Short mmCIF file of N, CA, C and O in Angstrom, two decimals:
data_model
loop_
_atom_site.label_atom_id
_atom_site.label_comp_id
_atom_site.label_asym_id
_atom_site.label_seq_id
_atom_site.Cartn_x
_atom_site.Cartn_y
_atom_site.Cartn_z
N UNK A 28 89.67 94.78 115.45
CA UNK A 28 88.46 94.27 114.84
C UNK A 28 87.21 94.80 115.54
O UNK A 28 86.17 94.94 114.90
N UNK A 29 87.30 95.15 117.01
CA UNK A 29 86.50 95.08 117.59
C UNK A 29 85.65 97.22 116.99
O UNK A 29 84.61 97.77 116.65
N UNK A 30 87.07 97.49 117.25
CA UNK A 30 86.18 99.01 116.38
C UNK A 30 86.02 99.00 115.21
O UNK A 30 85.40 100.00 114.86
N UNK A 31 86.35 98.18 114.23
CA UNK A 31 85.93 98.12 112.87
C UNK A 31 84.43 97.98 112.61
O UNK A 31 83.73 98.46 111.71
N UNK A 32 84.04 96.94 113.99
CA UNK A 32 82.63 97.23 114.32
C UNK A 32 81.89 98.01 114.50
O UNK A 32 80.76 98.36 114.13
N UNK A 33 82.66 98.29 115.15
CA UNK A 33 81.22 99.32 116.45
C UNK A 33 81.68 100.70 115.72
O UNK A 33 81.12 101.69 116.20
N UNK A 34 82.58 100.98 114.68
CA UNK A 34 82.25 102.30 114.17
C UNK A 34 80.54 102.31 113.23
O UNK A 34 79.44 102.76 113.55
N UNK A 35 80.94 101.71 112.25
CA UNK A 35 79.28 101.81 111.55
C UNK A 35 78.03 100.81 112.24
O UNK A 35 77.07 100.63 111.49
N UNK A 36 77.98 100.20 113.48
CA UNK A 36 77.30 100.24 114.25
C UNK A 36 76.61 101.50 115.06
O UNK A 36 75.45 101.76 115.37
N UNK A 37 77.98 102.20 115.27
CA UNK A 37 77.47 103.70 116.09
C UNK A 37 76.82 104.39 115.28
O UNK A 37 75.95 105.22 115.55
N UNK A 38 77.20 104.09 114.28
CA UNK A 38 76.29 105.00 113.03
C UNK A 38 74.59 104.93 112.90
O UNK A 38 73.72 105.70 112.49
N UNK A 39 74.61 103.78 113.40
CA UNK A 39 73.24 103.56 113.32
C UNK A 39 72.27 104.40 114.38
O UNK A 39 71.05 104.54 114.39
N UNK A 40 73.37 104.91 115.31
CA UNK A 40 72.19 105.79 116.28
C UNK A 40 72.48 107.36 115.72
O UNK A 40 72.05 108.17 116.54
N UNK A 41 73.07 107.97 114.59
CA UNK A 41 73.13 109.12 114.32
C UNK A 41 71.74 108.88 113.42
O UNK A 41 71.32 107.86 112.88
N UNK A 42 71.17 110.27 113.50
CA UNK A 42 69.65 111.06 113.06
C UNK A 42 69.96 110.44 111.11
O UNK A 42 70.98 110.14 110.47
N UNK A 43 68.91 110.48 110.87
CA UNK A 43 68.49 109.90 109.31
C UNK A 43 69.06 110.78 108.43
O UNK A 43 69.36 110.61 107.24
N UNK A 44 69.23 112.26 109.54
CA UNK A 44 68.91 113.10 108.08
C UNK A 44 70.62 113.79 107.95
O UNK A 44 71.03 114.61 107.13
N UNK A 45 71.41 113.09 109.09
CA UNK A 45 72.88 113.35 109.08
C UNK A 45 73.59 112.42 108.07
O UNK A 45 74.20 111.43 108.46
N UNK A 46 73.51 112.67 107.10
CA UNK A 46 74.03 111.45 105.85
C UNK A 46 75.34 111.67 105.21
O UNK A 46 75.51 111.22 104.07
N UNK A 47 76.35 112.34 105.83
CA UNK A 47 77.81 112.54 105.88
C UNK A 47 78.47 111.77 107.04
O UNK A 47 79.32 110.87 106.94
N UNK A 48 77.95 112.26 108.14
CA UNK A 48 78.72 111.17 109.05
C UNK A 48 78.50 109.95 108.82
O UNK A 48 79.44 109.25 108.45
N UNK A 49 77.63 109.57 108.93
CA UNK A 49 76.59 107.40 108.23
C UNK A 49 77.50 107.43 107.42
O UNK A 49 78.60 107.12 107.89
N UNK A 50 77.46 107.70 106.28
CA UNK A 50 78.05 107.12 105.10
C UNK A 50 79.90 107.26 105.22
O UNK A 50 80.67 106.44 104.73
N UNK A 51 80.33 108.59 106.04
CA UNK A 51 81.62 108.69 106.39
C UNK A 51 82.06 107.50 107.44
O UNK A 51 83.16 106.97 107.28
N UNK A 52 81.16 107.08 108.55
CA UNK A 52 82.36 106.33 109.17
C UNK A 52 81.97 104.59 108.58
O UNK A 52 82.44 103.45 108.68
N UNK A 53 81.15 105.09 108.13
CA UNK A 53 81.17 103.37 107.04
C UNK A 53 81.89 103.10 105.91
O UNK A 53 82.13 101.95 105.54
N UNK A 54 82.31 104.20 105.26
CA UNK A 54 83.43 104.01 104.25
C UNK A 54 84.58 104.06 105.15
O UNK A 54 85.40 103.14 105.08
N UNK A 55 84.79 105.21 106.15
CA UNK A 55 86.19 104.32 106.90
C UNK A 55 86.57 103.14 107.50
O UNK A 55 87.71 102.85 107.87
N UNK A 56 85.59 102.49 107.58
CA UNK A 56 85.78 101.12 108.08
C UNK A 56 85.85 100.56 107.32
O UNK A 56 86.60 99.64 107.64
N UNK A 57 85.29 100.37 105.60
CA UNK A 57 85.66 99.85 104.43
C UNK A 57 87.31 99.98 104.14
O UNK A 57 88.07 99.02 104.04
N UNK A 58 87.74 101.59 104.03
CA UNK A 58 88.72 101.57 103.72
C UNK A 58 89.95 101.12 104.35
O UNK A 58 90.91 100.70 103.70
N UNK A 59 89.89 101.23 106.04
CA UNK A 59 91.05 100.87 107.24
C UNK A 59 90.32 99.13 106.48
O UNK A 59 91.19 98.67 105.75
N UNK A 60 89.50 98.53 106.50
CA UNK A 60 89.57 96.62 106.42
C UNK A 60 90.12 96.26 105.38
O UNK A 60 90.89 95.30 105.28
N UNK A 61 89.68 97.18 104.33
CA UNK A 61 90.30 97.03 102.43
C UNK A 61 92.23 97.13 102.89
O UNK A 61 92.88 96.15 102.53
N UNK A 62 93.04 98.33 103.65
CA UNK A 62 94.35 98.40 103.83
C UNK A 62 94.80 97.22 104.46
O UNK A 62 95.75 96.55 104.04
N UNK A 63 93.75 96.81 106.04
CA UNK A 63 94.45 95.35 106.80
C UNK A 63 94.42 94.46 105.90
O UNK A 63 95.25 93.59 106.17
N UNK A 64 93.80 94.23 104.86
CA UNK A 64 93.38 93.06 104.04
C UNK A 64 94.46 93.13 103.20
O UNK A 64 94.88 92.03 102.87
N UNK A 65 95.04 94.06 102.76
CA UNK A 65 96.15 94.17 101.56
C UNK A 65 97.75 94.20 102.32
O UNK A 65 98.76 94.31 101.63
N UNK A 66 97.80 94.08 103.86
CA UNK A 66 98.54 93.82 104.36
C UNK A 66 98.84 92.82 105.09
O UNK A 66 100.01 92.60 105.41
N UNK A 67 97.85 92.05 105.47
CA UNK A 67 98.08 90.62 105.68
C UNK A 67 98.37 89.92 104.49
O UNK A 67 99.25 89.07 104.48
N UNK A 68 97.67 90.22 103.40
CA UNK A 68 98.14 89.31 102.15
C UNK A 68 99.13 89.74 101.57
O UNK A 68 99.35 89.18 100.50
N UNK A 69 100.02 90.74 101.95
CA UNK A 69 101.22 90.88 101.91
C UNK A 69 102.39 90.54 102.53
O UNK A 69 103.49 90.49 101.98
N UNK A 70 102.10 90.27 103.82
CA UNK A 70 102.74 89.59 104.64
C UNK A 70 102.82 88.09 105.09
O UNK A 70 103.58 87.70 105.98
N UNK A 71 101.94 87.26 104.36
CA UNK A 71 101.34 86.21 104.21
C UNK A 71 101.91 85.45 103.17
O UNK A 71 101.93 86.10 102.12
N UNK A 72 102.35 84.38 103.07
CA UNK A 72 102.70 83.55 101.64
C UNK A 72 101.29 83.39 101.12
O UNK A 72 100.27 83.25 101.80
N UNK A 73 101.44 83.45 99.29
CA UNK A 73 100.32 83.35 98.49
C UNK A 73 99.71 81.86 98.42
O UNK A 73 100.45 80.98 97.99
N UNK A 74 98.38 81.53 98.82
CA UNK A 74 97.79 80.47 99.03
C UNK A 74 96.51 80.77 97.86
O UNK A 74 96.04 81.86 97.56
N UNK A 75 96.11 79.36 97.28
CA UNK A 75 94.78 79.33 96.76
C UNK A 75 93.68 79.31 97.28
O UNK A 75 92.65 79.61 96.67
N UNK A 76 93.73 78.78 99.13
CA UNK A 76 92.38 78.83 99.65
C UNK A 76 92.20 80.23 100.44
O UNK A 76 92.91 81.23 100.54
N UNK A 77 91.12 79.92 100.90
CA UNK A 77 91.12 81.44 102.01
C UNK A 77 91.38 80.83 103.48
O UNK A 77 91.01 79.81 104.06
N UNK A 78 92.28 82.06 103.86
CA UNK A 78 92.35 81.64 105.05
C UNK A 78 91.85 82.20 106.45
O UNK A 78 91.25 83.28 106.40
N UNK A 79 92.03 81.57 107.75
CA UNK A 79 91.40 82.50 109.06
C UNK A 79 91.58 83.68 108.87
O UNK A 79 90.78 84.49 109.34
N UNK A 80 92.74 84.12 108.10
CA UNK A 80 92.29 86.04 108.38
C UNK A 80 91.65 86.41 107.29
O UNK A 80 91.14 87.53 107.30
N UNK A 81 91.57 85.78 106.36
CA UNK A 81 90.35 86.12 105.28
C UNK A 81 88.80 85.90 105.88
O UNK A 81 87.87 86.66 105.61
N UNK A 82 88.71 84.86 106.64
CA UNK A 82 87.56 84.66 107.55
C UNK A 82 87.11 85.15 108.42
O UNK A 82 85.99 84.92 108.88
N UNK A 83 88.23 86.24 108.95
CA UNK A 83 87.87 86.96 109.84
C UNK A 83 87.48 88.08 109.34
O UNK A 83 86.36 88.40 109.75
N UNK A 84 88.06 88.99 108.42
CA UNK A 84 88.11 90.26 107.74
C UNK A 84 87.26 90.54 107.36
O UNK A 84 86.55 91.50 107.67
N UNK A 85 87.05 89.38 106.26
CA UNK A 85 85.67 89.68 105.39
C UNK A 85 84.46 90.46 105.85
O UNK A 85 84.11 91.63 106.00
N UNK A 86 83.86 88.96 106.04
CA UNK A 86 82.59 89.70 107.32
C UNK A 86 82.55 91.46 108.04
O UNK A 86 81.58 92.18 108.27
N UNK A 87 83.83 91.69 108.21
CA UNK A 87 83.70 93.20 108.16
C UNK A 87 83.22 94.51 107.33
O UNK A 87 82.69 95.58 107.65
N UNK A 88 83.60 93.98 106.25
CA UNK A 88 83.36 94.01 104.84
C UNK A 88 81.96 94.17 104.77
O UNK A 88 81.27 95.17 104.57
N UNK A 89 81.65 92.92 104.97
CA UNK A 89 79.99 92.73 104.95
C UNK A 89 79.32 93.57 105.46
O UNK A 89 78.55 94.37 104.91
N UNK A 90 79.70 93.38 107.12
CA UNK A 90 78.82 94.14 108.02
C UNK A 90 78.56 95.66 107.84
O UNK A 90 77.50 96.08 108.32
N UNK A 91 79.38 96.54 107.23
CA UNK A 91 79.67 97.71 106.88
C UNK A 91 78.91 98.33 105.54
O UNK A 91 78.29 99.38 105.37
N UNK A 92 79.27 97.11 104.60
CA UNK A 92 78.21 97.05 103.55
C UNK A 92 76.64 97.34 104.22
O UNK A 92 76.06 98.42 104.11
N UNK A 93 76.19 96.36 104.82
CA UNK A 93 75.37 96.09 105.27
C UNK A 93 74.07 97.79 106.06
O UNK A 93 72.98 98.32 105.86
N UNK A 94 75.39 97.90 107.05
CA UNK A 94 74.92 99.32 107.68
C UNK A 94 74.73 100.41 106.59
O UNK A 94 73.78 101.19 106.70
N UNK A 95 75.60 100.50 105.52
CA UNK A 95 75.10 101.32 104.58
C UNK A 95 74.12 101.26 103.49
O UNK A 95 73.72 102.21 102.82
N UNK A 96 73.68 99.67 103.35
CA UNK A 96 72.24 99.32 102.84
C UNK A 96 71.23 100.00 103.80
O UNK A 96 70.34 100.77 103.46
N UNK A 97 71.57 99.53 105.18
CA UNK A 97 70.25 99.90 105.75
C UNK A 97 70.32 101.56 105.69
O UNK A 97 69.34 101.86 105.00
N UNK A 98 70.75 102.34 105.93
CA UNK A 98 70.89 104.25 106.01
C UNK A 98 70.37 104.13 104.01
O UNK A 98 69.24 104.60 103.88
N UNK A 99 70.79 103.77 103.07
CA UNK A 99 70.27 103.90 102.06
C UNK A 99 68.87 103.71 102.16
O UNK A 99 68.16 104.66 101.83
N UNK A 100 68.25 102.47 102.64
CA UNK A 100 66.86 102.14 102.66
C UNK A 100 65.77 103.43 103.42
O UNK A 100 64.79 104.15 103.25
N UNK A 101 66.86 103.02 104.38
CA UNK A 101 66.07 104.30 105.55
C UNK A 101 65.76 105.82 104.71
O UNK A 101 64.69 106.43 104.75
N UNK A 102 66.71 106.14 104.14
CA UNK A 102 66.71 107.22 103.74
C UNK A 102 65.72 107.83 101.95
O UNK A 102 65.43 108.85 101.33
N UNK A 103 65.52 106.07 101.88
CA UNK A 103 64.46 105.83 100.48
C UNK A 103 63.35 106.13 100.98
O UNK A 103 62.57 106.92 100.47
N UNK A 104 63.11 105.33 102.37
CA UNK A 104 61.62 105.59 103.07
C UNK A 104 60.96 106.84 103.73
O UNK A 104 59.81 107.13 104.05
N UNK A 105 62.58 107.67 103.81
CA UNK A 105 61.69 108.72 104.77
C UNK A 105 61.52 109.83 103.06
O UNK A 105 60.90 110.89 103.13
N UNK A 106 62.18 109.34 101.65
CA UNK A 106 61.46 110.44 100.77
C UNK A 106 60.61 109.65 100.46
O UNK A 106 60.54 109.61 99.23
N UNK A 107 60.07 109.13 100.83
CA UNK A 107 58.67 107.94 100.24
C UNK A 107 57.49 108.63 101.35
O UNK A 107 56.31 108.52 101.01
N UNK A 108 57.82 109.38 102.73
CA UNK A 108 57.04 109.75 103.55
C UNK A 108 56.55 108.83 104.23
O UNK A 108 55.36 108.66 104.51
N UNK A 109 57.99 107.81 104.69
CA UNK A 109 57.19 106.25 105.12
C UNK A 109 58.13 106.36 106.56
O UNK A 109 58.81 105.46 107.03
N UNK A 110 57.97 107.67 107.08
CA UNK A 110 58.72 107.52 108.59
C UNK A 110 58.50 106.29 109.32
O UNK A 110 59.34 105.44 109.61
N UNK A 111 57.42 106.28 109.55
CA UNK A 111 56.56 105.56 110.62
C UNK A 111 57.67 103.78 110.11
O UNK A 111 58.35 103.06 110.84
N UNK A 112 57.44 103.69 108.96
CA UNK A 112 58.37 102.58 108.26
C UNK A 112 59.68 102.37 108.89
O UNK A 112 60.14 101.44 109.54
N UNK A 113 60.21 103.63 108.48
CA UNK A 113 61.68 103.87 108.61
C UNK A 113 62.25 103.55 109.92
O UNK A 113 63.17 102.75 110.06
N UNK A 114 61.61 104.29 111.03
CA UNK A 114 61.67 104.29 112.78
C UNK A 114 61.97 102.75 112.93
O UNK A 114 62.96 102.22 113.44
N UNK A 115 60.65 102.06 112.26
CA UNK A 115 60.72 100.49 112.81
C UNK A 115 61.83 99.35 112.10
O UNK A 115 62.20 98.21 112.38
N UNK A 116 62.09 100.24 111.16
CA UNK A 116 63.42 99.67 110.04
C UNK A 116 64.51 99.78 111.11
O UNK A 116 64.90 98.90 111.88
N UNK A 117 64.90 101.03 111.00
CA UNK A 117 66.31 101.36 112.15
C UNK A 117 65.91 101.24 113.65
O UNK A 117 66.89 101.68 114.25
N UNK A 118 65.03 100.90 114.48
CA UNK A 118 65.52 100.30 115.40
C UNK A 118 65.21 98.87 115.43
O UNK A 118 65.53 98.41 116.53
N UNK A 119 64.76 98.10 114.73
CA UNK A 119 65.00 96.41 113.90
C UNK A 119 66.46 96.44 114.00
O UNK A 119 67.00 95.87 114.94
N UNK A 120 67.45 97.34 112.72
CA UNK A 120 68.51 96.95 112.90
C UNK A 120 69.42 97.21 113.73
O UNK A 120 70.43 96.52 113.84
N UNK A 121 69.17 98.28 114.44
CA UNK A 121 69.87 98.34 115.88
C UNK A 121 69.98 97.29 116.56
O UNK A 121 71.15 97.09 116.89
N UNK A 122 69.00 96.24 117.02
CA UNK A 122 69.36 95.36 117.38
C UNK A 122 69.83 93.89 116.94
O UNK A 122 70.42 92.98 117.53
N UNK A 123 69.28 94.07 115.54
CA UNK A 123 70.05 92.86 114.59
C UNK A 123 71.16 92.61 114.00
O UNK A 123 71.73 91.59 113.63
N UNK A 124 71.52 94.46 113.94
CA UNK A 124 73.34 94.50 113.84
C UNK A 124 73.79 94.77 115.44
O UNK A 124 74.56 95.73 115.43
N UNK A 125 73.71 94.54 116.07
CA UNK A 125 74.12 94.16 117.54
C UNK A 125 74.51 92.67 118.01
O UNK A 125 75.29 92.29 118.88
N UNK A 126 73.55 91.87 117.01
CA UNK A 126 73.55 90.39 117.28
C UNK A 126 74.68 89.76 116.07
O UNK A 126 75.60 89.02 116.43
N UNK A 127 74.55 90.02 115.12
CA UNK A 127 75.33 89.79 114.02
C UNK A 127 76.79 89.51 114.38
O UNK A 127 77.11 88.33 114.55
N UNK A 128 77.50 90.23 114.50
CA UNK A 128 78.59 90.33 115.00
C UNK A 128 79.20 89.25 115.91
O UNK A 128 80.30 88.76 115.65
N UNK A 129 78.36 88.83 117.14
CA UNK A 129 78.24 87.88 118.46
C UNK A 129 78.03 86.87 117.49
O UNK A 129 79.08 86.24 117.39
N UNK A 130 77.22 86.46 116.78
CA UNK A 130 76.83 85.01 116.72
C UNK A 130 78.13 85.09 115.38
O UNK A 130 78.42 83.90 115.25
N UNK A 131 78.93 85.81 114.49
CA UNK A 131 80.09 85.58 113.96
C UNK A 131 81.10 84.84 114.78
O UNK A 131 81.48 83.67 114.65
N UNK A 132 81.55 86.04 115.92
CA UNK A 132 83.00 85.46 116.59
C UNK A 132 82.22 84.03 117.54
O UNK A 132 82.90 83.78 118.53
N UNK A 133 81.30 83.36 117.45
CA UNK A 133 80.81 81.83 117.82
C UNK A 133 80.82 80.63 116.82
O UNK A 133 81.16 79.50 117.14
N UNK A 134 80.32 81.09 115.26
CA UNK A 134 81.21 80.55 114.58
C UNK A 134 82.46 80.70 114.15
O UNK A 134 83.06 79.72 113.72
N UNK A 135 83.03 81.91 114.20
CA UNK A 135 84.47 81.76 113.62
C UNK A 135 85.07 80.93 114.69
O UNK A 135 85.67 79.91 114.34
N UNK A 136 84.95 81.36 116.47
CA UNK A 136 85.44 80.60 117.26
C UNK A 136 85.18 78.72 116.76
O UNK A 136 86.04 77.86 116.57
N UNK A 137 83.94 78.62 116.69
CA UNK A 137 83.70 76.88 116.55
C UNK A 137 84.79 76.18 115.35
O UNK A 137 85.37 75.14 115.68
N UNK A 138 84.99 76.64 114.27
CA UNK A 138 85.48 76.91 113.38
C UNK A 138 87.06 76.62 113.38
O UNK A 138 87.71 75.71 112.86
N UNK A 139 87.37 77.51 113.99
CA UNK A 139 89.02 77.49 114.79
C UNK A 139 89.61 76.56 115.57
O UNK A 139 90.77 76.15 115.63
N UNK A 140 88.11 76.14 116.48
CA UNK A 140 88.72 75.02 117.10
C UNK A 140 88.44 73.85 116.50
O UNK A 140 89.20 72.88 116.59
N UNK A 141 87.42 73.83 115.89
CA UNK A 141 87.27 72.26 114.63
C UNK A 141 88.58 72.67 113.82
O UNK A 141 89.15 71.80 114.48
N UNK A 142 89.07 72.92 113.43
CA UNK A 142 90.44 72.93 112.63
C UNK A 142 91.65 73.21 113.40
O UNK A 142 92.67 73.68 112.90
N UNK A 143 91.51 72.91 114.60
CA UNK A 143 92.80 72.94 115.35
C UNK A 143 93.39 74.52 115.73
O UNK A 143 94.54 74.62 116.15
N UNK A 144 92.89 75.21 115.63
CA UNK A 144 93.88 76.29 115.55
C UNK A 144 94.75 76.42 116.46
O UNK A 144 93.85 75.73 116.95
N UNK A 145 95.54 76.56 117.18
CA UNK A 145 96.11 76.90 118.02
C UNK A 145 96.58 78.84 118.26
O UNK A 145 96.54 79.38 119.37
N UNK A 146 96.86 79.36 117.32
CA UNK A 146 97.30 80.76 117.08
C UNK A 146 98.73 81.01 117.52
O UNK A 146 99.20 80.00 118.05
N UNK A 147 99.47 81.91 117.48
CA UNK A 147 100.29 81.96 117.74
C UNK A 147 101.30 82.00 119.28
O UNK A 147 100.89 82.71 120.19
N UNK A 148 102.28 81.41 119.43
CA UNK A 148 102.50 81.58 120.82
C UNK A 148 103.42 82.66 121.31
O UNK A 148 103.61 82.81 122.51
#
């Protein structure tokens, strides 16, 4: 989980105008979370609610989404000639997708332990 992260996190410090790698290691982290996801629920009896590893996964999902909103935006602003914009866009989210992540595994942790989890022994 922990590099599912920090791949399209790292992305965020490659140059604006490198838009194969950005968008490459953010779809691989889509695609490796989309395979764990179709293999836990394969290995998993079929339930109607969602469960901790749906709670965990997701959000990956998100976050990845997310990094490739922002390289889209970024990359709207610098043909808009709105560098000066852009600079303060991507290093904003440098540090707001830095935090994201942390304040997740604090609720998923709170979460786990309000519902007992124990995990496996």
């Amino acid at each position: 989980s922990t590099f599912l992260v920090t791949v399209p996190y790292s992305s965020l410090y490659l140059t604006p105008t490198s838009k194969v790698p950005r968008i490459g290691m953010c779809l691989m982290t889509l695609l490796s979370v989309t395979t764990t996801i179709n293999d836990v629920k394969n290995t998993m009896p079929r339930v109607t609610y969602i469960t901790m590893a749906d709670a965990w996964l997701f959000p990956i999902i998100y976050y990845s989404f997310l990094c490739l909103f922002e390289f889209f935006l970024i990359q709207y602003l610098v043909e808009l000639e709105m560098e000066l914009t852009a600079k303060k866009i991507e290093c904003a989210a440098r540090v707001l997708f830095a935090i994201i992540p942390l304040v997740w595994i604090a609720v998923y942790s709170g979460i786990a332990y309000f519902l007992g989890y124990q995990g496996t022994a």
